[in-house]
Amino acid sequence: MLDTSGLETGRRVGMDSGDGDCAGHRKREMRCPLSGKGTTRLMPKRALIERRPWLFGSILLAMAFVSLQESRLPGLYLLALKAAPLLFLAIYALLRHRGNDTRILAGMLVCEGIGSALIDYFPYEAITLIIVGFGFGIGLFIMHRRPILAASQKTLVVALLLLTPLVAHLLAEPDWKTAALFYGLAAGGMAASAWGSSFPRYRVGAGAVVILAGNLIAIEASTDIDTHRLFWLGSWPLFYLGNLMLSTGVTAELRARG
């Protein structure tokens, strides 16, 4: 008779330690380099760490600009500080979800960021750039339009599309009425398409409406900045807040859809 006690002991040891190539796999799943499970569990946390600084940085830079826009900080620094929050949001969107949709969203944010920063120095070029950004947004939201809209939602979409350019035209100075009309048409089209899209209305649709409100307030305040100083100072924060709501809403929904 052969002594098999040693073999039995070896089998028990092997079973306790797990598979030969991945010792302790069941007990220490996160440690196993071959199973892949540890990697997939760690990746979301790692990716989250990579993305969050851009979002937090965007918010902090926006707060810094709001607090410093009336200071004696040189204009070039203020220009960069005004553009940076939306540029950081664009980077955050690209890292949050990889795909053509987020590239379009990033294009919208970049155009809005640079355009809003240049508005005091090159107004026509800045307005054109922001209109291009709104065009990116319209394209994105049309690609994700909601198949069925309730009658009340259709009414709101039509109102945003048609009334916004009319209101912008009425609020603008005489020399800027034509530009305001086209600007309002682009802004209204972006807000209307966002509201009629399949993205969450309480974030994306509402964010687009906040962007629209910030723009209309800016048009009104530009007629007499000294008289409407508070309106002028409050227009950009609304513009940024709307973009923050919209961009985080879009990227979160795209990520949830996979």
CSV table of C-alpha atoms in Angstrom, one decimal:
chain,number,residue,atom,x,y,z
A,1,MET,CA,0.0,0.0,0.0
A,2,LEU,CA,1.3,3.4,-1.0
A,3,ASP,CA,1.1,6.2,1.6
A,4,THR,CA,-1.3,8.8,0.0
A,5,SER,CA,-1.6,11.0,3.0
A,6,GLY,CA,0.9,13.4,1.6
A,7,LEU,CA,-1.0,13.6,-1.7
A,8,GLU,CA,-4.3,14.3,0.1
A,9,THR,CA,-2.6,17.0,2.2
A,10,GLY,CA,-1.3,18.6,-1.0
A,11,ARG,CA,-4.7,18.6,-2.6
A,12,ARG,CA,-6.2,20.2,0.5
A,13,VAL,CA,-3.5,22.9,0.5
A,14,GLY,CA,-4.0,23.5,-3.2
A,15,MET,CA,-7.8,23.8,-2.7
A,16,ASP,CA,-7.3,26.2,0.2
A,17,SER,CA,-4.9,28.4,-1.7
A,18,GLY,CA,-7.1,28.6,-4.8
A,19,ASP,CA,-6.1,28.0,-8.5
A,20,GLY,CA,-2.4,27.5,-9.2
A,21,ASP,CA,-1.9,30.6,-11.2
A,22,CYS,CA,-3.9,32.9,-9.0
A,23,ALA,CA,-3.4,32.0,-5.3
A,24,GLY,CA,-6.1,33.3,-3.0
A,25,HIS,CA,-8.3,34.4,-5.9
A,26,ARG,CA,-11.6,33.7,-4.0
A,27,LYS,CA,-10.5,35.3,-0.8
A,28,ARG,CA,-8.5,38.2,-2.3
A,29,GLU,CA,-10.3,38.9,-5.5
A,30,MET,CA,-9.1,42.5,-5.7
A,31,ARG,CA,-5.5,41.2,-5.6
A,32,CYS,CA,-5.6,38.8,-8.4
A,33,PRO,CA,-3.6,40.0,-11.4
A,34,LEU,CA,-5.0,37.4,-13.8
A,35,SER,CA,-8.7,37.3,-13.1
A,36,GLY,CA,-9.4,40.9,-14.3
A,37,LYS,CA,-12.0,41.4,-11.6
A,38,GLY,CA,-9.7,43.5,-9.4
A,39,THR,CA,-8.9,45.7,-12.4
A,40,THR,CA,-12.5,46.4,-13.3
A,41,ARG,CA,-13.4,47.2,-9.7
A,42,LEU,CA,-10.4,49.6,-9.3
A,43,MET,CA,-10.8,51.4,-12.7
A,44,PRO,CA,-14.0,53.4,-11.9
A,45,LYS,CA,-12.4,54.8,-8.7
A,46,ARG,CA,-9.2,55.6,-10.6
A,47,ALA,CA,-11.1,57.2,-13.5
A,48,LEU,CA,-13.2,59.2,-11.0
A,49,ILE,CA,-10.0,60.6,-9.4
A,50,GLU,CA,-8.8,61.6,-12.9
A,51,ARG,CA,-12.0,63.5,-13.8
A,52,ARG,CA,-13.0,65.2,-10.5
A,53,PRO,CA,-10.2,67.8,-10.5
A,54,TRP,CA,-11.3,69.2,-13.8
A,55,LEU,CA,-14.9,69.6,-12.5
A,56,PHE,CA,-13.9,71.1,-9.2
A,57,GLY,CA,-11.3,73.2,-10.9
A,58,SER,CA,-14.0,74.6,-13.2
A,59,ILE,CA,-16.2,75.5,-10.3
A,60,LEU,CA,-13.4,77.1,-8.4
A,61,LEU,CA,-12.2,79.1,-11.4
A,62,ALA,CA,-15.8,80.3,-12.0
A,63,MET,CA,-16.1,81.5,-8.4
A,64,ALA,CA,-12.7,83.2,-8.7
A,65,PHE,CA,-13.8,85.1,-11.8
A,66,VAL,CA,-17.1,86.2,-10.2
A,67,SER,CA,-15.2,87.5,-7.3
A,68,LEU,CA,-12.5,89.2,-9.3
A,69,GLN,CA,-14.3,90.6,-12.3
A,70,GLU,CA,-14.7,94.0,-10.7
A,71,SER,CA,-11.1,94.0,-9.4
A,72,ARG,CA,-8.0,95.7,-10.9
A,73,LEU,CA,-6.7,92.4,-12.2
A,74,PRO,CA,-5.2,93.0,-15.7
A,75,GLY,CA,-7.6,92.3,-18.5
A,76,LEU,CA,-5.6,89.5,-20.1
A,77,TYR,CA,-5.7,87.6,-16.8
A,78,LEU,CA,-9.4,88.1,-16.5
A,79,LEU,CA,-9.9,87.0,-20.1
A,80,ALA,CA,-8.1,83.7,-19.4
A,81,LEU,CA,-10.0,83.4,-16.1
A,82,LYS,CA,-13.3,83.9,-17.8
A,83,ALA,CA,-12.6,81.2,-20.5
A,84,ALA,CA,-11.0,78.6,-18.2
A,85,PRO,CA,-14.2,77.4,-16.3
A,86,LEU,CA,-15.9,76.3,-19.5
A,87,LEU,CA,-12.7,74.9,-21.0
A,88,PHE,CA,-12.2,72.8,-17.9
A,89,LEU,CA,-15.8,71.6,-18.2
A,90,ALA,CA,-15.0,70.5,-21.8
A,91,ILE,CA,-12.1,68.4,-20.6
A,92,TYR,CA,-14.2,66.9,-17.8
A,93,ALA,CA,-16.9,66.0,-20.4
A,94,LEU,CA,-14.3,64.3,-22.6
A,95,LEU,CA,-12.9,62.3,-19.7
A,96,ARG,CA,-16.3,61.4,-18.3
A,97,HIS,CA,-17.5,59.7,-21.4
A,98,ARG,CA,-15.5,58.8,-24.5
A,99,GLY,CA,-17.5,59.2,-27.7
A,100,ASN,CA,-18.6,61.5,-30.5
A,101,ASP,CA,-21.4,63.0,-28.4
A,102,THR,CA,-19.1,64.3,-25.7
A,103,ARG,CA,-16.7,65.6,-28.4
A,104,ILE,CA,-19.6,67.6,-29.8
A,105,LEU,CA,-20.5,68.8,-26.3
A,106,ALA,CA,-16.9,69.7,-25.7
A,107,GLY,CA,-16.9,71.7,-28.9
A,108,MET,CA,-19.9,73.7,-27.7
A,109,LEU,CA,-18.2,74.4,-24.3
A,110,VAL,CA,-15.0,75.5,-25.9
A,111,CYS,CA,-16.7,77.9,-28.3
A,112,GLU,CA,-18.8,79.3,-25.5
A,113,GLY,CA,-15.8,79.7,-23.2
A,114,ILE,CA,-13.6,81.5,-25.7
A,115,GLY,CA,-16.5,83.5,-27.1
A,116,SER,CA,-17.7,84.8,-23.7
A,117,ALA,CA,-14.1,85.7,-22.8
A,118,LEU,CA,-13.6,87.7,-26.0
A,119,ILE,CA,-17.0,89.4,-26.0
A,120,ASP,CA,-15.7,92.7,-24.6
A,121,TYR,CA,-12.8,92.9,-27.0
A,122,PHE,CA,-14.0,91.4,-30.3
A,123,PRO,CA,-17.8,91.4,-30.0
A,124,TYR,CA,-18.8,90.3,-33.5
A,125,GLU,CA,-16.2,87.5,-33.6
A,126,ALA,CA,-17.2,86.4,-30.1
A,127,ILE,CA,-20.9,86.4,-30.9
A,128,THR,CA,-20.2,84.3,-34.1
A,129,LEU,CA,-18.1,81.8,-32.0
A,130,ILE,CA,-20.8,81.4,-29.4
A,131,ILE,CA,-23.4,80.9,-32.2
A,132,VAL,CA,-21.2,78.1,-33.6
A,133,GLY,CA,-21.1,76.6,-30.1
A,134,PHE,CA,-24.9,76.7,-29.9
A,135,GLY,CA,-24.9,75.0,-33.3
A,136,PHE,CA,-22.9,72.1,-31.8
A,137,GLY,CA,-25.5,71.9,-29.0
A,138,ILE,CA,-28.4,71.9,-31.4
A,139,GLY,CA,-26.8,69.1,-33.4
A,140,LEU,CA,-26.2,67.0,-30.3
A,141,PHE,CA,-29.7,67.4,-29.0
A,142,ILE,CA,-31.4,66.7,-32.3
A,143,MET,CA,-29.5,63.5,-32.5
A,144,HIS,CA,-31.0,62.6,-29.1
A,145,ARG,CA,-34.5,64.0,-29.7
A,146,ARG,CA,-37.3,62.6,-27.7
A,147,PRO,CA,-39.6,60.5,-29.9
A,148,ILE,CA,-42.9,61.7,-28.3
A,149,LEU,CA,-43.6,65.0,-26.7
A,150,ALA,CA,-46.6,66.0,-24.8
A,151,ALA,CA,-48.6,68.9,-26.1
A,152,SER,CA,-47.4,71.2,-23.3
A,153,GLN,CA,-43.8,70.3,-24.0
A,154,LYS,CA,-44.3,71.0,-27.7
A,155,THR,CA,-45.7,74.4,-26.9
A,156,LEU,CA,-42.7,75.2,-24.7
A,157,VAL,CA,-40.3,74.1,-27.4
A,158,VAL,CA,-41.9,76.2,-30.0
A,159,ALA,CA,-42.1,79.2,-27.6
A,160,LEU,CA,-38.3,78.9,-26.9
A,161,LEU,CA,-37.5,78.7,-30.5
A,162,LEU,CA,-39.7,81.6,-31.7
A,163,LEU,CA,-39.9,84.0,-28.8
A,164,THR,CA,-36.2,84.1,-27.9
A,165,PRO,CA,-35.0,85.8,-31.0
A,166,LEU,CA,-37.9,88.3,-30.8
A,167,VAL,CA,-37.1,89.1,-27.2
A,168,ALA,CA,-33.4,89.4,-27.9
A,169,HIS,CA,-34.1,91.8,-30.8
A,170,LEU,CA,-36.3,94.0,-28.6
A,171,LEU,CA,-33.8,94.1,-25.8
A,172,ALA,CA,-30.8,95.0,-27.9
A,173,GLU,CA,-29.4,98.4,-28.8
A,174,PRO,CA,-30.4,99.7,-32.3
A,175,ASP,CA,-27.0,98.9,-33.7
A,176,TRP,CA,-27.0,95.4,-32.4
A,177,LYS,CA,-30.6,94.3,-33.2
A,178,THR,CA,-29.7,92.2,-36.2
A,179,ALA,CA,-26.9,90.5,-34.4
A,180,ALA,CA,-29.1,90.0,-31.4
A,181,LEU,CA,-31.8,88.4,-33.6
A,182,PHE,CA,-29.4,85.8,-35.0
A,183,TYR,CA,-27.9,85.2,-31.6
A,184,GLY,CA,-31.4,84.8,-30.0
A,185,LEU,CA,-32.3,82.4,-32.8
A,186,ALA,CA,-29.3,80.2,-32.0
A,187,ALA,CA,-29.7,80.4,-28.3
A,188,GLY,CA,-33.4,79.7,-28.5
A,189,GLY,CA,-32.8,76.8,-30.9
A,190,MET,CA,-30.3,75.3,-28.5
A,191,ALA,CA,-32.7,75.6,-25.5
A,192,ALA,CA,-35.6,74.3,-27.5
A,193,SER,CA,-33.7,71.3,-28.8
A,194,ALA,CA,-32.3,70.6,-25.3
A,195,TRP,CA,-35.8,70.7,-23.8
A,196,GLY,CA,-37.1,68.4,-26.5
A,197,SER,CA,-34.2,65.9,-26.3
A,198,SER,CA,-34.2,62.6,-24.5
A,199,PHE,CA,-31.7,63.9,-21.9
A,200,PRO,CA,-33.1,64.7,-18.3
A,201,ARG,CA,-35.1,67.9,-18.5
A,202,TYR,CA,-34.4,68.8,-14.8
A,203,ARG,CA,-30.7,69.1,-15.6
A,204,VAL,CA,-30.1,69.4,-19.3
A,205,GLY,CA,-33.3,71.2,-20.4
A,206,ALA,CA,-33.3,73.4,-17.3
A,207,GLY,CA,-29.6,74.1,-17.8
A,208,ALA,CA,-30.2,75.3,-21.4
A,209,VAL,CA,-33.0,77.6,-20.2
A,210,VAL,CA,-30.6,79.1,-17.6
A,211,ILE,CA,-28.0,79.7,-20.3
A,212,LEU,CA,-30.7,81.4,-22.3
A,213,ALA,CA,-31.7,83.6,-19.3
A,214,GLY,CA,-28.1,84.6,-18.8
A,215,ASN,CA,-27.8,85.6,-22.4
A,216,LEU,CA,-31.0,87.7,-22.4
A,217,ILE,CA,-30.0,89.4,-19.2
A,218,ALA,CA,-26.6,90.2,-20.8
A,219,ILE,CA,-28.2,91.7,-23.9
A,220,GLU,CA,-30.5,93.9,-21.7
A,221,ALA,CA,-27.6,95.0,-19.5
A,222,SER,CA,-25.4,95.8,-22.4
A,223,THR,CA,-27.7,98.7,-23.4
A,224,ASP,CA,-26.5,100.6,-20.3
A,225,ILE,CA,-23.9,98.8,-18.2
A,226,ASP,CA,-23.8,101.5,-15.5
A,227,THR,CA,-27.5,101.5,-15.0
A,228,HIS,CA,-27.8,97.7,-15.1
A,229,ARG,CA,-24.6,96.9,-13.3
A,230,LEU,CA,-26.0,94.1,-11.2
A,231,PHE,CA,-27.6,92.5,-14.3
A,232,TRP,CA,-24.3,92.6,-16.1
A,233,LEU,CA,-22.4,91.1,-13.2
A,234,GLY,CA,-25.0,88.4,-12.8
A,235,SER,CA,-25.4,87.3,-16.4
A,236,TRP,CA,-22.1,85.4,-16.7
A,237,PRO,CA,-22.7,83.3,-13.5
A,238,LEU,CA,-26.1,82.3,-14.9
A,239,PHE,CA,-24.4,81.4,-18.2
A,240,TYR,CA,-21.8,79.3,-16.4
A,241,LEU,CA,-24.4,77.6,-14.1
A,242,GLY,CA,-26.5,76.6,-17.0
A,243,ASN,CA,-23.5,75.1,-18.8
A,244,LEU,CA,-22.5,73.3,-15.7
A,245,MET,CA,-26.0,71.8,-15.3
A,246,LEU,CA,-26.2,70.9,-19.0
A,247,SER,CA,-22.7,69.4,-19.4
A,248,THR,CA,-22.9,67.2,-16.2
A,249,GLY,CA,-26.4,66.1,-17.1
A,250,VAL,CA,-25.4,65.1,-20.6
A,251,THR,CA,-22.3,63.2,-19.6
A,252,ALA,CA,-24.0,61.4,-16.7
A,253,GLU,CA,-26.8,60.3,-19.0
A,254,LEU,CA,-24.5,59.1,-21.8
A,255,ARG,CA,-22.4,57.2,-19.3
A,256,ALA,CA,-25.6,55.6,-17.8
A,257,ARG,CA,-26.6,54.5,-21.3
A,258,GLY,CA,-23.2,52.9,-21.8
